[in-house]
Coordinates of C-alpha atoms in Angstrom, one line a residue:
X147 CA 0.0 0.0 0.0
X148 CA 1.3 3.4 -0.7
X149 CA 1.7 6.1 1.6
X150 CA -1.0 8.6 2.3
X151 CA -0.1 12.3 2.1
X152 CA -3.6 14.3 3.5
X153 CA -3.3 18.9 4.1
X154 CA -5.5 20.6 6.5
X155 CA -7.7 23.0 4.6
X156 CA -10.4 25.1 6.3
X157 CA -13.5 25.3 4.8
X158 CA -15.6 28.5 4.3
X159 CA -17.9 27.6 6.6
X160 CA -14.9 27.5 9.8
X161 CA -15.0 23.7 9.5
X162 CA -11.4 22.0 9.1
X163 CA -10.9 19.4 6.6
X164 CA -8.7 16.5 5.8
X165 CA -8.0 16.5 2.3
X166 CA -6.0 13.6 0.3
X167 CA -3.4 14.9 -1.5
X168 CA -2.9 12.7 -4.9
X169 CA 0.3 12.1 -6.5
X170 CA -1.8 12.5 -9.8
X171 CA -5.0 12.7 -11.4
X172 CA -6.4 10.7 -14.5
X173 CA -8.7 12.3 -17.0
X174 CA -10.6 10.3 -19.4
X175 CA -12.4 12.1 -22.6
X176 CA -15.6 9.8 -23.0
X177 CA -18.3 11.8 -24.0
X178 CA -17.3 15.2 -25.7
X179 CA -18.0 15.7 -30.3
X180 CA -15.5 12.6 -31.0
X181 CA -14.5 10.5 -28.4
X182 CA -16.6 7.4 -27.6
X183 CA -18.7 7.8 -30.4
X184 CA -19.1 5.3 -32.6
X185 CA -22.0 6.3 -34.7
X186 CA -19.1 8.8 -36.0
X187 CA -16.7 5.9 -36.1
X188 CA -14.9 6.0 -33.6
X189 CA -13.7 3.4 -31.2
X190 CA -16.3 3.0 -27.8
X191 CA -14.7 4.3 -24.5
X192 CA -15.3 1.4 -22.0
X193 CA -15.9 3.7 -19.2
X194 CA -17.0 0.9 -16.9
X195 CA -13.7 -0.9 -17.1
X196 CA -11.8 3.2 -16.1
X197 CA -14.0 3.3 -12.8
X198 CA -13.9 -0.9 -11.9
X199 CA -9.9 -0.7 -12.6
X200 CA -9.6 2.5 -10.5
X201 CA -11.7 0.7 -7.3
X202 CA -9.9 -2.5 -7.6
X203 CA -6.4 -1.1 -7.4
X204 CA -7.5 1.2 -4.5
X205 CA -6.0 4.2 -6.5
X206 CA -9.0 6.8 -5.2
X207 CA -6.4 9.0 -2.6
X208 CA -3.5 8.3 -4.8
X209 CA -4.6 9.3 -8.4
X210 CA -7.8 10.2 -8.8
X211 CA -9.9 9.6 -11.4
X212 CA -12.2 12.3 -13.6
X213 CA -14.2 10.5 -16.4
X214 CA -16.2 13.4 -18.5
X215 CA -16.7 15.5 -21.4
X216 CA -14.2 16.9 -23.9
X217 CA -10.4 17.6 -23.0
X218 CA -9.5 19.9 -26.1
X219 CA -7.4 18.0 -29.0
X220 CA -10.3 17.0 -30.6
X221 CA -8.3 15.9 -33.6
X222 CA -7.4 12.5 -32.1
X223 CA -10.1 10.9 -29.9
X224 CA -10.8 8.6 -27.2
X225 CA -8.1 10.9 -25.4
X226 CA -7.2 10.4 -21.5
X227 CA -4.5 12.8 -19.7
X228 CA -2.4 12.1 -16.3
X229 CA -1.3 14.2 -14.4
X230 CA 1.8 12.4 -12.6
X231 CA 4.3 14.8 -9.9
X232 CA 3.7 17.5 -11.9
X233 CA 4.2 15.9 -15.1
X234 CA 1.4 15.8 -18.0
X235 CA 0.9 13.0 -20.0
X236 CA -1.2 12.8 -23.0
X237 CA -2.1 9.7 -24.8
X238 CA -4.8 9.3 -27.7
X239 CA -6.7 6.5 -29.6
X240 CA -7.2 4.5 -25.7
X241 CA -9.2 2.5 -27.9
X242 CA -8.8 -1.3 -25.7
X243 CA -9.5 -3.2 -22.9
X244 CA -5.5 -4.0 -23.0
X245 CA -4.4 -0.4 -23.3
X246 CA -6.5 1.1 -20.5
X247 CA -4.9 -2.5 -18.2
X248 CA -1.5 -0.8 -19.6
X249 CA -2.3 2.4 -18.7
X250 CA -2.7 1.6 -15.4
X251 CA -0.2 -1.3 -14.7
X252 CA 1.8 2.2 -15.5
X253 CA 0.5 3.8 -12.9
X254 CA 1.1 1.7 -10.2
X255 CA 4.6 1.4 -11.6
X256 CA 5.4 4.7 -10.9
X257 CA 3.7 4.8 -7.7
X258 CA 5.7 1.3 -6.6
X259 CA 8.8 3.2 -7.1
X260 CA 7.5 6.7 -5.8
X261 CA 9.1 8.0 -8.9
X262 CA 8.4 9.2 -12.4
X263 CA 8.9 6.6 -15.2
X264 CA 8.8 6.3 -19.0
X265 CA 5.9 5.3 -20.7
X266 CA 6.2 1.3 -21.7
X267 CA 6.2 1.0 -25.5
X268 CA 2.4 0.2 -25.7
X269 CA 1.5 3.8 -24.0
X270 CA 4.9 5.7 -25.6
X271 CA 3.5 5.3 -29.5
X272 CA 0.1 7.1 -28.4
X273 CA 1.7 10.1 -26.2
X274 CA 1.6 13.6 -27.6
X275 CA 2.0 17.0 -26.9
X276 CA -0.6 19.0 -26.3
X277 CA 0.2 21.6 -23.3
X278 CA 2.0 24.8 -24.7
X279 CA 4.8 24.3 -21.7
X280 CA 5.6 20.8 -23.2
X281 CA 8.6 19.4 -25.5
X282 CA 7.2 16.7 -28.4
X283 CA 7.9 13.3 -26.7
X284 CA 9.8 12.0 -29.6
X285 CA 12.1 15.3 -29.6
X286 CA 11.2 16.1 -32.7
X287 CA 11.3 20.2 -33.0
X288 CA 7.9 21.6 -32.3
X289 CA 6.2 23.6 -34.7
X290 CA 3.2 25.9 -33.2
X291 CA 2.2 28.6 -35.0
X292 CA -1.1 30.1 -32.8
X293 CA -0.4 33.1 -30.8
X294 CA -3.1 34.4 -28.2
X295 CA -3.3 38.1 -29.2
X296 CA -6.2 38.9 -26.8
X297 CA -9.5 40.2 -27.4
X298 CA -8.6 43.8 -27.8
X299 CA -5.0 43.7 -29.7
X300 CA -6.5 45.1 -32.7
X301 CA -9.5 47.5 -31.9
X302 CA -8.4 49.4 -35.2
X303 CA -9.9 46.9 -36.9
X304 CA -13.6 48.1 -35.8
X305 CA -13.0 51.4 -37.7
X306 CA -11.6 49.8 -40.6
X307 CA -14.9 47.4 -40.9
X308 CA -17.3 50.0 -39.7
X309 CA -15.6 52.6 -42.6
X310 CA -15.9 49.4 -45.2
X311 CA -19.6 49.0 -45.0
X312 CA -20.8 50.7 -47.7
X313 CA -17.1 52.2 -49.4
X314 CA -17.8 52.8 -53.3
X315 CA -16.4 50.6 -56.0
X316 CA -17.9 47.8 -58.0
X317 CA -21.6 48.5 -58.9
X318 CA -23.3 46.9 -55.7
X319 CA -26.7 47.0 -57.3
X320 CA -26.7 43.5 -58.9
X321 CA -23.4 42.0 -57.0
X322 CA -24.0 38.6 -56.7
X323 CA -24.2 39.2 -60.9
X324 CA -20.7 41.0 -61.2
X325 CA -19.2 38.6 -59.4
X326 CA -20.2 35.4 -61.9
X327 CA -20.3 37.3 -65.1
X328 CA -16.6 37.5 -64.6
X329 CA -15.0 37.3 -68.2
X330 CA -11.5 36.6 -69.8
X331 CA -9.0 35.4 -67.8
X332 CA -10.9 35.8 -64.7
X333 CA -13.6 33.9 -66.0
X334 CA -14.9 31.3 -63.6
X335 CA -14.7 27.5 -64.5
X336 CA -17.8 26.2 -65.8
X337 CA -20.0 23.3 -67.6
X338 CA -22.9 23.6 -69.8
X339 CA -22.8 27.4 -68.2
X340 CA -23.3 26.1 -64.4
X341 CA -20.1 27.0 -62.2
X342 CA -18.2 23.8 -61.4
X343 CA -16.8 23.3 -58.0
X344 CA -14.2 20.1 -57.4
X345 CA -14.6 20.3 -53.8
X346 CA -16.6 21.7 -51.4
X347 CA -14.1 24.1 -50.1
X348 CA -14.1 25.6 -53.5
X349 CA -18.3 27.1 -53.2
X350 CA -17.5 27.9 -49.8
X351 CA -14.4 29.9 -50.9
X352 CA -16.8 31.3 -53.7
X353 CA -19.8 31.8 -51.4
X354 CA -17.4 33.8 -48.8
X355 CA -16.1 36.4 -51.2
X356 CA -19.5 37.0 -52.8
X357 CA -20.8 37.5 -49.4
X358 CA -18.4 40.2 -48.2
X359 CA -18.6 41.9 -51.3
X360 CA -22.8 42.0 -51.1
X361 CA -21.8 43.7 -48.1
X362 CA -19.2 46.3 -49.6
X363 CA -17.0 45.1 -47.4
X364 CA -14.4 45.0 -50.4
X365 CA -14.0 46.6 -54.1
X366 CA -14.6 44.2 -56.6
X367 CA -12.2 45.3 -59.3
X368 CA -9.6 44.7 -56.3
X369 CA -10.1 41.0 -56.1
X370 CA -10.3 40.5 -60.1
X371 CA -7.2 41.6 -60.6
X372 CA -5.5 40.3 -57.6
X373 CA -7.2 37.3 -59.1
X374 CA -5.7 37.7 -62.5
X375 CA -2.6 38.2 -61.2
X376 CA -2.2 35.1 -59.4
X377 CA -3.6 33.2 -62.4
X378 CA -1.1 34.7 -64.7
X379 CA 1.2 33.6 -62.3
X380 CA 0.4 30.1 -61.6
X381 CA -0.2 29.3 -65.3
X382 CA 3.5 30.6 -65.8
X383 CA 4.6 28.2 -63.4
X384 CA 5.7 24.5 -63.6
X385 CA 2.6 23.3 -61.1
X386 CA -0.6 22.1 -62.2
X387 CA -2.9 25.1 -62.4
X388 CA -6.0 25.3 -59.8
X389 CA -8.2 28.4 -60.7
X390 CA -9.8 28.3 -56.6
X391 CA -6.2 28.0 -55.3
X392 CA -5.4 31.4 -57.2
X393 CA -9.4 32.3 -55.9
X394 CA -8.7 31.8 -52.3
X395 CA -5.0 33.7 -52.8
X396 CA -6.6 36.5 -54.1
X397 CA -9.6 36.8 -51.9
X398 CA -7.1 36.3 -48.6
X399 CA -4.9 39.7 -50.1
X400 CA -8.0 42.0 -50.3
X401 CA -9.1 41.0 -46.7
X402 CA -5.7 41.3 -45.6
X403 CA -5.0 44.7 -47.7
X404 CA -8.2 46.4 -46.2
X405 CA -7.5 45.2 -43.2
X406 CA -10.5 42.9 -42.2
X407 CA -7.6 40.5 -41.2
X408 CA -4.7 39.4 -40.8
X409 CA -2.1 37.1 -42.1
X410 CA -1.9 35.7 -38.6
X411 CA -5.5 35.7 -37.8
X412 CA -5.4 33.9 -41.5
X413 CA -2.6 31.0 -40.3
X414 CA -4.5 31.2 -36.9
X415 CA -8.1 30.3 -38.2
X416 CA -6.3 27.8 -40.7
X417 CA -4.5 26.1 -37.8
X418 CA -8.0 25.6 -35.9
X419 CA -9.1 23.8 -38.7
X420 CA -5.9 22.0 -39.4
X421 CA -6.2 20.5 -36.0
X422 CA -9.6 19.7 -35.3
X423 CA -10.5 23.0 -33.1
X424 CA -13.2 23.7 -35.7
X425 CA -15.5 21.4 -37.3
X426 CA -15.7 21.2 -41.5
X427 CA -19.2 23.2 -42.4
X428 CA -21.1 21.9 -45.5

């Protein structure tokens, strides 16, 4: 049995309590967007086998035990973090009877020797990093672009937007008309005259910059030639040409050259999506 380690804390109320003080604490992700569920294809979370585990070990005043909703890299899923001594340990795709037995045969390792230990190979080849104080576990350089900027870092921005609403430029009596009567070598790809989309980012990249120009958020003319710019460009080059690639190039200039947004708030936004911190819309 391990040794008990219990601080004096007084209540609000004047009473004085004995509180267990854990060597760690073990979170399990079992019923957040992804993990768990299997209508979504993912593997179940045997949350039974967590809390009989966790009683039959006797771990409650050791390393307790949290079994709940969503723990944030909801990339990966069935996700469970432990906090050992002060160390963080994440581990993703828990997805067996075996690994969760693993997981806390690991435990009790470390506990047994009252020290901190290495993952066993079973455990290692699921741990990531996902606290921003944390190396990569395989040492490989990490590479994290997202920067909290705070909700006020740009208030500027509120003028620019408010001054944009209703700026002159492109006719804006018919613009969803300007916008797909585009001609030459801006001309939009079509079949049997219906616009053609490849994928659905493509209409929502089409659908986006139509919107912000019904709302004069932007000059028109400005994004056709950005537009024909980049096509020029790309058909100049030695890679395959994509007309929405040059699209979404020329649309992300205007909004960043009338300051709707940034490059970072761009990469930022792109980097949400990138890792699962926002869900595909269709």
């Amino acid at each position: 049995m391990y040794d008990r380690n219990r601080n004096l804390v007084t209540r609000v109320d004047g009473v004085l309590v004995n509180v267990a003080r854990a060597r760690g604490q073990l979170f399990v992700c079992a019923s957040a967007c992804c993990c768990g569920r299997t209508e979504d294809g993912f593997a179940p979370v045997p949350v039974d086998l967590y809390h009989e585990e966790w009683e039959r070990r006797r771990l409650r005043n050791f390393v307790h035990l949290t079994i709940g909703g969503c723990l944030g890299p909801c990339a990966l899923a069935n996700v469970a973090l432990l906090l050992f001594d002060g160390r963080t340990l994440w581990f993703h795709s828990v997805n067996s009877e075996t690994l969760i037995l693993d997981l806390y045969d690991y435990i009790e390792a470390m506990l047994d020797a009252d020290d901190y230990l290495a993952p066993p190979l079973s455990l290692a080849q699921l741990q990531f990093t996902a606290s921003a104080w944390q190396d990569r576990p395989d040492g490989e350089p990490l590479d994290d672009r997202r920067r909290w900027r705070g909700r006020d870092a740009r208030p500027e921005l509120m003028d620019a937007c408010a001054v944009s609403h209703g700026a002159n430029g492109a006719d804006a009596s018919d613009p969803g008309r300007i916008v797909a009567d585009m001609q030459g070598a801006a001309a939009m790809p079509r079949k049997n005259g219906e616009l053609v989309f490849q994928a659905p980012w493509e209409g929502r990249a089409f659908g986006m910059a139509a919107a912000l120009h019904e709302d004069q958020l932007y000059d028109w003319d400005d994004f056709r030639r950005g537009l024909i710019g980049r096509i020029a460009s790309a058909e100049a080059g030695d890679e395959p040409f994509d007309y929405y690639k040059c699209w979404l190039g020329a649309f992300e200039s205007v909004l960043t050259g009338r300051g709707i947004l940034t490059d970072d708030e761009i990469v930022e936004r792109t980097s949400e999506f990138e890792f699962g911190e926002r869900d595909d819309v269709f």
